[in-house]
């Protein structure tokens, strides 16, 4: 599908390049004709040559305008092709080179953001994010950072407020899911929408953020007084007098007097523009910096308004943008005018003839007065659309995908079929069916058998479900609950924290969260791996008992088969699961399938032998408890 879109786009580019070459030739001819005709008109004083020069110049301007539009179309096609290449990259590992990876959002995050690779290089965010605007990137982060935490259901006022908030969150989530599902079916629209925003990636996030903040600050400042009536008359009357004097001089009508009038009026305008330069420059500086930003936003608004949507969320965004297109079209024009004044030669001529700076300032003041309160909401609406499109990326890149069913069940529940990790190549990913009727799941298995990946697949799928996006499974049914993890732990020399103590801090946070008596799921990988086996088994058992509550689901992996005996503990609703491997021609083979019961195989000695650490003829049979 993407290859077909790409080939059609390349064909269009080829035709436009051919047309561009022909236009360049005719543009040169018309410019030469205008110059020659003007020369003969000046030397012979004949009106006919001036008319011919004007017609040639008009033809040149038309050709230039056509060529500019043509170049813009070629740039748009290049952006469109870049978007398609990005989708093709997601079918392999090429997405790992995407420049937008969200590492900036990791600071201050809870453990799950690090453990589940939600943000940062080679992360879920890097795979999903198609947003080019600051608002779109921030909105996607916000949705991915909100694992739902339902209220306790108590009958007091606080509990009522929590239940009310929970209902609002559920309604918002359902509305997002509808919007994401609808956009996932509109491949043509989403490709065009992403391409329209592509130019905004030319600036870094920090630069774009500062630019927008400065622009909003200028809008929020009290509007300056508009130009007085007399000043407006002078702004139009003096340029007309200047141009009229010049025409009289060129046509030979009172040449001396007309030249004197032209010189005085032009100098008057230039002096006035110089006197007001600093004031006008301060007023127009934020607009000048918006030059490369206004046009892409206008196109995003236009695409959203032109499309037909059925989901309430998208219709709401369209309603938000009802007046945005005209406003940003005018802003784009103002930006182009302001950019022109930064060319020294153009500024000299335009201010001499038209009092150009004052007209730019007047136009911006009028625009600011009319639209200043709505601009931020419009740009945020475009960002929401970008984030919704990003949440549908999985549906456009994975054959196995589903929109999760998120229930409001008070009791935590989790059931999934065909579960895969979204960051694995689909061809090599193995789907797992899993339901959790018990509150504690103890997973054992050999090294590299798939335990950690399975845990991360569960966690990432929940994050996607609560964000309102697709996940890589055939079906997923889950209740709303907080997501807590303890997977990646490391020592900290500067803080004097050992690996074991670092993990202890993570699990302490999980236990503290469980005290809120709200539904939650705890995902713990290689529990207490930083201490000796005897202490590890004891500590792990006590932790499981501490988390054995009716509103907590606990999933943990371990190499300590002694923990599997907790399945028989009447005080802990636990069940054992495992991953296994088999051997063929001195190779370890995994099927990455989760099975009920505890593990009955181990591969550490085989790995040591394959690495040459153990002799090949040594007996490596491993007795299992």
XYZ file of C-alpha atoms in Angstrom:
625
model
C 0.000 0.000 0.000
C 2.705 2.480 0.993
C 4.775 1.600 -2.059
C 1.784 2.384 -4.272
C 1.329 5.793 -2.612
C 5.046 6.464 -3.019
C 5.161 5.578 -6.728
C 2.184 7.828 -7.517
C 3.845 10.694 -5.679
C 7.129 10.219 -7.534
C 5.287 10.343 -10.873
C 3.691 13.657 -9.884
C 7.089 15.038 -8.870
C 8.586 14.087 -12.233
C 5.854 15.927 -14.166
C 6.186 19.022 -12.012
C 9.972 19.110 -12.447
C 9.518 19.125 -16.235
C 7.004 21.983 -15.992
C 9.352 23.890 -13.676
C 12.139 23.749 -16.269
C 9.850 25.165 -18.982
C 8.634 27.935 -16.699
C 12.197 28.966 -15.910
C 12.844 29.562 -19.634
C 9.687 31.635 -20.190
C 10.367 33.610 -17.050
C 13.770 34.635 -18.425
C 12.239 35.649 -21.773
C 9.508 37.795 -20.147
C 12.026 39.545 -17.867
C 14.278 40.372 -20.829
C 11.297 41.652 -22.853
C 10.188 43.914 -19.985
C 13.675 45.402 -19.617
C 14.128 46.028 -23.358
C 10.663 47.571 -23.747
C 11.231 49.872 -20.770
C 14.560 51.008 -22.266
C 12.932 51.904 -25.586
C 10.072 53.632 -23.763
C 12.496 55.759 -21.778
C 14.684 56.664 -24.771
C 11.819 57.315 -27.203
C 9.246 58.602 -24.694
C 6.613 56.379 -26.305
C 3.690 55.153 -24.188
C 3.426 51.992 -26.308
C 6.800 50.701 -25.092
C 5.877 51.428 -21.464
C 2.667 49.481 -21.978
C 4.560 46.602 -23.563
C 7.060 46.673 -20.699
C 4.229 46.619 -18.151
C 2.569 43.652 -19.896
C 5.867 41.754 -20.016
C 6.510 42.547 -16.367
C 2.992 41.358 -15.470
C 3.654 38.170 -17.420
C 6.931 37.765 -15.531
C 5.172 38.246 -12.185
C 2.519 35.675 -13.131
C 5.198 33.183 -14.150
C 7.155 33.808 -10.948
C 3.993 33.325 -8.890
C 3.222 30.120 -10.791
C 6.788 28.906 -10.298
C 6.645 29.654 -6.552
C 3.463 27.615 -6.241
C 5.095 24.878 -8.268
C 8.129 24.793 -5.977
C 5.846 24.671 -2.944
C 4.012 21.733 -4.477
C 7.315 19.943 -5.103
C 8.331 20.563 -1.485
C 4.964 19.248 -0.338
C 5.444 16.099 -2.403
C 8.916 15.650 -0.901
C 7.385 15.912 2.591
C 4.663 13.459 1.591
C 7.268 10.985 0.373
C 9.250 11.423 3.606
C 6.121 10.522 5.601
C 5.647 7.372 3.528
C 9.303 6.436 4.018
C 8.774 6.766 7.779
C 5.877 4.326 7.674
C 7.961 1.911 5.634
C 10.754 2.310 8.201
C 8.341 1.218 10.928
C 7.928 -2.111 9.171
C 11.557 -2.839 10.085
C 14.030 -1.213 12.483
C 14.429 2.050 10.575
C 12.187 3.872 13.075
C 15.016 3.692 15.619
C 16.712 6.497 13.677
C 13.754 8.901 13.949
C 14.896 12.240 15.435
C 11.831 12.653 17.678
C 12.290 10.122 20.481
C 10.993 11.925 23.562
C 14.078 11.499 25.762
C 13.347 14.955 27.183
C 10.198 13.562 28.792
C 11.988 10.918 30.861
C 13.181 13.283 33.571
C 11.049 13.051 36.691
C 9.011 10.101 35.422
C 8.040 7.109 37.540
C 9.746 3.751 37.016
C 7.216 2.464 34.459
C 8.284 5.082 31.872
C 11.867 3.752 31.999
C 11.053 0.075 32.513
C 8.574 -0.139 29.627
C 10.615 2.028 27.209
C 7.790 4.525 26.830
C 10.057 7.536 26.132
C 13.619 7.904 24.908
C 15.683 6.272 22.185
C 14.250 3.015 20.813
C 11.029 3.712 22.727
C 7.317 3.373 22.119
C 7.086 7.145 21.742
C 9.756 7.140 19.044
C 7.851 4.443 17.150
C 4.433 6.077 17.469
C 5.056 9.799 17.254
C 4.111 11.335 13.915
C 3.546 14.763 15.494
C 5.667 17.643 14.243
C 4.142 20.423 16.322
C 5.101 21.145 19.922
C 1.454 20.770 20.914
C 1.119 17.390 19.196
C 4.240 15.956 20.798
C 3.270 17.212 24.251
C -0.298 15.934 23.895
C 0.877 12.446 22.931
C 3.184 12.421 25.950
C 0.315 13.490 28.207
C -1.948 10.671 27.010
C 0.817 8.073 27.280
C 1.610 9.307 30.794
C -1.850 8.794 32.251
C -2.297 5.171 33.409
C -5.801 5.338 34.847
C -6.149 5.293 38.610
C -9.826 4.854 39.582
C -11.138 6.137 42.890
C -11.676 4.011 45.941
C -15.431 4.022 45.567
C -16.013 5.339 49.094
C -19.277 7.044 49.879
C -17.873 10.335 51.179
C -17.610 13.591 49.214
C -14.037 12.843 48.154
C -15.130 9.425 46.898
C -17.999 11.002 44.962
C -15.616 13.437 43.317
C -13.294 10.561 42.396
C -16.185 8.584 40.918
C -17.294 11.636 38.963
C -13.729 12.109 37.678
C -13.549 8.421 36.817
C -16.741 8.664 34.755
C -15.369 11.734 32.985
C -12.092 9.928 32.270
C -13.966 6.890 30.931
C -16.050 9.088 28.629
C -12.930 10.944 27.446
C -11.109 7.666 26.792
C -14.005 6.238 24.808
C -14.222 9.439 22.764
C -10.479 9.248 22.001
C -10.764 5.603 20.974
C -13.524 6.474 18.501
C -11.435 9.285 17.021
C -8.283 7.141 16.776
C -10.229 4.305 15.126
C -11.776 6.665 12.567
C -8.459 8.293 11.697
C -6.804 4.877 11.366
C -9.162 4.178 8.457
C -8.344 7.460 6.703
C -4.864 6.643 5.399
C -4.934 9.256 2.639
C -5.995 12.017 5.019
C -3.433 11.111 7.689
C -0.584 11.010 5.164
C -1.524 14.462 3.859
C -1.950 15.793 7.391
C 1.455 14.532 8.499
C 3.067 15.916 5.331
C 1.470 19.332 5.929
C 3.130 19.538 9.354
C 6.474 18.132 8.219
C 8.166 21.514 7.741
C 7.736 22.242 11.448
C 10.343 19.551 12.167
C 13.027 21.796 10.666
C 13.245 23.541 14.038
C 14.202 21.796 17.250
C 11.598 21.343 19.966
C 13.254 23.948 22.218
C 13.471 26.530 19.427
C 9.838 25.950 18.421
C 8.697 26.137 22.029
C 10.482 29.452 22.588
C 9.144 30.867 19.325
C 5.558 30.021 20.261
C 5.958 31.235 23.835
C 7.255 34.594 22.571
C 4.380 34.828 20.103
C 1.755 34.038 22.749
C 3.370 36.520 25.137
C 3.055 39.224 22.495
C -0.593 38.299 21.950
C -1.402 38.339 25.661
C 0.036 41.815 26.133
C -2.536 44.600 26.155
C -3.259 45.625 22.553
C -1.628 48.854 21.516
C -3.727 51.761 20.360
C -4.734 51.529 16.746
C -3.478 54.063 14.213
C -5.384 57.350 14.411
C -7.762 58.451 11.660
C -5.468 61.235 10.465
C -2.469 58.889 10.401
C -4.449 56.394 8.311
C -5.292 59.129 5.803
C -1.627 60.114 5.563
C -0.582 56.420 5.247
C -2.717 56.127 2.109
C -2.647 59.685 0.730
C 1.126 60.258 0.779
C 1.976 56.987 -1.060
C -0.665 57.806 -3.704
C 0.846 61.274 -4.141
C 4.346 59.739 -4.412
C 3.342 57.216 -7.069
C 1.319 59.830 -8.974
C 4.323 62.175 -9.052
C 6.523 59.378 -10.377
C 4.051 58.522 -13.134
C 3.841 62.170 -14.166
C 7.627 62.323 -14.385
C 7.824 59.140 -16.489
C 5.104 60.425 -18.865
C 6.815 63.789 -19.200
C 4.101 65.814 -17.460
C 5.804 68.731 -15.666
C 8.943 66.720 -15.176
C 10.774 69.180 -12.928
C 7.825 69.776 -10.602
C 6.800 66.113 -10.532
C 10.377 65.027 -9.787
C 10.582 67.518 -6.911
C 7.212 66.345 -5.505
C 8.244 62.710 -5.818
C 11.574 63.305 -4.091
C 10.045 65.255 -1.182
C 7.185 62.820 -0.560
C 9.463 59.756 -0.840
C 11.965 61.299 1.580
C 9.129 62.210 3.960
C 7.906 58.590 4.026
C 11.415 57.250 4.460
C 12.106 59.620 7.366
C 8.843 58.709 9.095
C 9.582 54.990 8.663
C 13.069 55.448 10.115
C 11.655 57.386 13.098
C 9.165 54.593 13.853
C 11.530 51.727 13.031
C 12.295 50.598 16.591
C 8.673 50.684 17.708
C 7.492 48.793 14.633
C 10.353 46.324 14.848
C 9.549 45.476 18.480
C 5.886 44.981 17.606
C 6.543 42.835 14.533
C 9.506 40.743 15.772
C 7.355 37.804 17.034
C 5.445 37.842 13.739
C 8.688 37.719 11.763
C 9.753 34.589 13.618
C 6.362 32.984 12.941
C 6.949 33.120 9.190
C 7.865 29.424 8.819
C 5.186 28.344 11.307
C 1.981 30.076 10.221
C 1.658 28.389 6.817
C 1.935 24.762 8.053
C -0.617 25.428 10.788
C -2.996 27.004 8.279
C -2.742 23.900 6.113
C -3.421 21.664 9.108
C -6.513 23.684 9.954
C -7.705 23.524 6.342
C -7.265 19.746 6.133
C -9.170 19.194 9.379
C -12.016 21.482 8.328
C -12.363 19.962 4.867
C -12.520 16.346 6.043
C -15.782 14.670 7.017
C -15.755 13.078 10.482
C -18.262 11.008 12.424
C -16.628 10.739 15.854
C -17.710 13.434 18.379
C -14.119 14.250 19.361
C -13.056 15.087 15.810
C -16.234 17.042 15.210
C -15.448 19.004 18.367
C -11.978 19.797 17.019
C -13.539 21.000 13.770
C -15.875 23.262 15.734
C -12.886 24.668 17.644
C -11.244 25.535 14.322
C -14.280 27.142 12.683
C -12.601 30.557 12.195
C -8.980 29.490 12.206
C -8.305 29.137 8.495
C -9.149 32.733 7.542
C -7.262 34.030 10.562
C -4.089 32.104 9.777
C -4.306 32.882 6.083
C -4.247 36.537 7.043
C -1.435 35.906 9.544
C 0.548 34.119 6.854
C 0.157 37.159 4.598
C 1.244 39.491 7.414
C 4.275 37.285 8.120
C 5.299 37.391 4.458
C 4.995 41.191 4.475
C 7.077 41.465 7.641
C 9.768 39.204 6.188
C 9.990 41.472 3.134
C 10.773 44.499 5.318
C 13.888 42.711 6.617
C 15.445 42.960 3.162
C 17.360 46.250 3.182
C 16.765 47.088 -0.501
C 13.091 46.126 -0.376
C 12.597 48.056 2.880
C 14.171 51.178 1.336
C 11.980 51.092 -1.758
C 8.730 50.018 -0.066
C 9.016 52.557 2.743
C 9.869 55.293 0.223
C 6.811 54.510 -1.899
C 4.194 52.994 0.447
C 5.017 53.728 4.154
C 5.370 49.960 4.296
C 6.328 49.495 7.968
C 3.285 51.398 9.182
C 0.951 49.328 7.024
C 2.497 46.093 8.378
C 2.068 47.311 11.957
C -1.527 48.402 11.325
C -2.459 45.026 9.806
C -0.932 43.071 12.683
C -2.611 45.234 15.347
C -5.984 44.659 13.716
C -5.355 40.908 13.454
C -4.178 40.711 17.065
C -7.250 42.567 18.329
C -9.558 40.185 16.485
C -7.968 36.783 17.096
C -5.601 37.002 20.065
C -7.779 34.973 22.459
C -8.360 32.027 20.098
C -4.927 31.291 18.616
C -3.609 28.964 21.329
C -6.800 26.847 21.314
C -6.566 26.442 17.534
C -2.983 25.270 17.663
C -3.759 22.894 20.524
C -6.616 21.412 18.474
C -4.196 20.674 15.623
C -1.832 19.103 18.166
C -4.629 16.862 19.461
C -5.290 15.663 15.919
C -1.591 14.835 15.525
C -1.580 12.886 18.786
C -4.706 10.950 17.759
C -3.071 10.021 14.456
C 0.022 8.841 16.364
C -2.090 6.566 18.557
C -3.367 4.908 15.372
C 0.089 4.195 13.920
C -0.014 0.555 15.075
C -3.184 -0.019 13.067
C -1.373 1.239 9.949
C 1.841 -0.740 10.453
C 0.869 -4.014 12.148
C -1.403 -6.696 10.735
C -2.198 -7.956 14.245
C -3.786 -5.047 16.085
C -6.862 -4.310 18.133
C -8.610 -1.469 19.891
C -8.617 -2.547 23.569
C -11.828 -2.866 25.522
C -11.326 -0.853 28.719
C -13.961 -1.665 31.318
C -15.015 0.168 34.466
C -15.069 -3.012 36.508
C -14.202 -2.395 40.171
C -12.273 -5.666 40.292
C -9.059 -5.627 38.216
C -9.216 -7.844 35.159
C -6.862 -8.668 32.302
C -7.452 -10.918 29.313
C -5.537 -10.871 26.024
C -5.131 -13.014 22.907
C -2.303 -12.879 20.406
C -0.289 -10.441 22.514
C 2.935 -9.148 20.926
C 5.360 -6.394 21.806
C 4.787 -3.440 19.411
C 8.505 -2.671 19.019
C 9.388 -6.138 17.705
C 9.360 -6.912 14.001
C 5.986 -8.477 13.402
C 7.339 -11.309 11.282
C 9.425 -12.616 14.188
C 7.065 -11.774 17.050
C 5.170 -14.608 18.750
C 1.634 -13.989 19.971
C 0.557 -15.148 23.428
C -2.889 -15.749 24.872
C -3.165 -14.927 28.533
C -5.901 -14.404 31.091
C -5.386 -13.610 34.739
C -8.084 -15.190 36.899
C -5.683 -15.183 39.863
C -4.352 -12.052 41.524
C -0.717 -13.171 41.508
C 1.150 -14.631 38.540
C 4.607 -16.146 39.146
C 6.501 -16.632 35.876
C 9.586 -18.840 35.709
C 11.740 -19.845 32.771
C 15.222 -20.047 31.364
C 17.394 -17.139 30.316
C 16.241 -15.469 27.079
C 13.016 -17.490 27.012
C 10.790 -14.403 26.853
C 9.765 -13.647 30.447
C 10.814 -9.986 30.512
C 9.498 -9.281 27.012
C 6.145 -10.746 27.994
C 5.954 -8.537 31.073
C 6.837 -5.484 29.005
C 4.275 -6.464 26.370
C 1.608 -6.456 29.062
C 2.727 -3.102 30.442
C 3.040 -1.361 27.074
C -0.362 -2.677 25.986
C -1.958 -1.220 29.112
C -0.292 2.157 28.535
C -1.627 2.161 24.972
C -5.065 1.056 26.109
C -5.364 3.851 28.655
C -4.045 6.390 26.143
C -6.833 5.434 23.733
C -4.653 3.786 21.075
C -4.317 0.458 19.337
C -2.154 -2.335 20.719
C -0.491 -5.310 19.056
C -2.854 -8.123 19.970
C -5.880 -9.857 18.522
C -8.000 -8.808 21.488
C -7.460 -7.111 24.830
C -9.914 -6.637 27.668
C -8.676 -4.790 30.703
C -10.097 -2.817 33.588
C -8.857 0.611 34.568
C -5.947 0.366 36.998
C -2.666 2.016 37.860
C 0.482 0.571 36.257
C 3.493 0.057 38.550
C 6.781 -1.593 37.565
C 10.137 -2.695 38.880
C 12.297 -3.972 36.025
C 15.373 -1.882 35.403
C 17.349 -1.136 38.536
C 20.951 0.008 38.780
C 23.316 1.125 41.485
C 24.190 4.783 41.966
C 27.731 5.445 43.181
C 27.103 9.146 43.762
C 24.080 8.435 45.954
C 25.588 5.340 47.575
C 22.729 3.133 46.386
C 23.327 -0.539 45.603
C 21.395 -2.471 42.956
C 19.407 -4.304 45.619
C 18.553 -1.116 47.478
C 17.521 0.591 44.221
C 15.100 -2.263 43.524
C 13.877 -2.109 47.104
C 12.972 1.553 46.617
C 10.991 0.702 43.482
C 9.035 -2.033 45.206
C 8.459 0.214 48.203
C 6.705 2.651 45.849
C 4.583 -0.189 44.494
C 3.516 -1.177 48.014
C 2.779 2.446 48.882
C 0.579 2.694 45.791
C -1.302 -0.426 46.864
C -2.248 1.323 50.111
C -4.507 3.660 48.132
C -6.888 0.706 47.802
C -7.417 1.473 44.119
C -7.094 -1.092 41.302
C -3.497 -1.512 40.164
C -1.145 -3.919 38.453
C 2.454 -4.534 39.576
C 4.969 -5.849 37.014
C 8.186 -7.023 38.707
C 11.045 -8.562 36.718
C 13.661 -10.828 38.367
C 12.505 -9.870 41.841
C 15.334 -8.976 44.248
C 18.035 -10.160 41.869
C 20.618 -8.051 43.683
C 20.855 -10.182 46.825
C 21.677 -13.796 47.796
C 19.259 -16.587 46.947
C 18.146 -17.318 50.510
C 17.263 -13.713 51.305
C 15.809 -13.270 47.823
C 13.281 -16.085 48.211
C 12.226 -14.903 51.665
C 11.930 -11.243 50.617
C 10.056 -12.103 47.420
C 7.547 -14.270 49.292
C 6.899 -11.520 51.817
C 6.461 -8.948 49.044
C 3.948 -11.159 47.244
C 1.981 -11.562 50.475
C 2.063 -7.803 51.014
C 0.574 -7.262 47.556
C -1.971 -10.080 47.868
C -5.017 -7.809 47.889
C -8.269 -8.112 45.937
C -7.643 -4.879 44.025
C -4.020 -5.684 43.047
C -2.753 -7.813 40.168
C 0.873 -8.883 40.609
C 2.990 -10.380 37.833
C 6.584 -11.256 38.622
C 9.365 -13.234 36.995
C 11.972 -15.199 38.899
C 14.596 -17.925 38.594
C 13.825 -19.083 42.132
C 11.559 -22.098 41.693
C 10.976 -22.131 45.454
C 8.562 -19.242 44.947
C 6.315 -21.518 42.891
C 5.165 -23.121 46.146
C 3.163 -19.953 46.845
C 0.526 -21.368 44.527
C -0.390 -23.631 47.456
C -0.552 -20.775 49.983
C -4.186 -20.253 50.951
C -3.513 -16.597 51.795
C -2.187 -15.806 48.315
C -4.319 -16.194 45.180
C -1.361 -17.252 43.009
C -0.782 -19.297 39.870
C 2.429 -20.469 38.173
C 3.329 -19.895 34.525
C 6.535 -20.528 32.635
C 8.468 -20.243 29.384
C 10.634 -23.121 28.176
C 13.131 -24.087 25.470
C 14.361 -27.151 23.618
C 17.689 -28.147 22.099
C 18.622 -29.215 18.601
C 22.150 -29.829 17.278
C 23.784 -27.953 20.168
C 21.460 -25.000 19.682
C 18.975 -23.583 22.163
C 15.594 -22.930 20.568
C 12.732 -20.935 22.109
C 9.087 -20.784 21.123
C 8.370 -17.783 23.435
C 5.014 -19.244 24.456
C 3.729 -18.862 27.983
C 2.412 -22.027 29.621
C 0.757 -22.881 32.900
C 2.822 -24.437 35.660
C 6.391 -23.927 36.806
C 9.476 -24.235 34.625
C 11.132 -27.656 34.340
C 14.196 -26.684 32.292
C 17.300 -24.505 32.668
C 19.874 -23.359 30.142
C 22.630 -21.552 32.048
C 25.027 -24.520 31.821
C 24.302 -24.938 28.107
C 25.064 -21.256 27.546
C 28.330 -21.552 29.474
C 29.307 -24.548 27.400
C 28.402 -22.787 24.131
C 30.514 -19.823 25.239
C 33.498 -22.137 25.858
C 33.539 -21.585 29.608
C 32.604 -25.208 30.322
C 34.207 -28.141 28.516
C 32.156 -29.651 25.695
C 32.376 -33.162 27.170
C 31.233 -32.107 30.652
C 27.910 -33.487 31.879
C 25.572 -30.474 32.116
C 22.360 -32.224 33.054
C 20.499 -29.979 35.468
C 18.391 -31.602 38.204
C 15.216 -29.579 38.708
C 13.529 -29.323 42.133
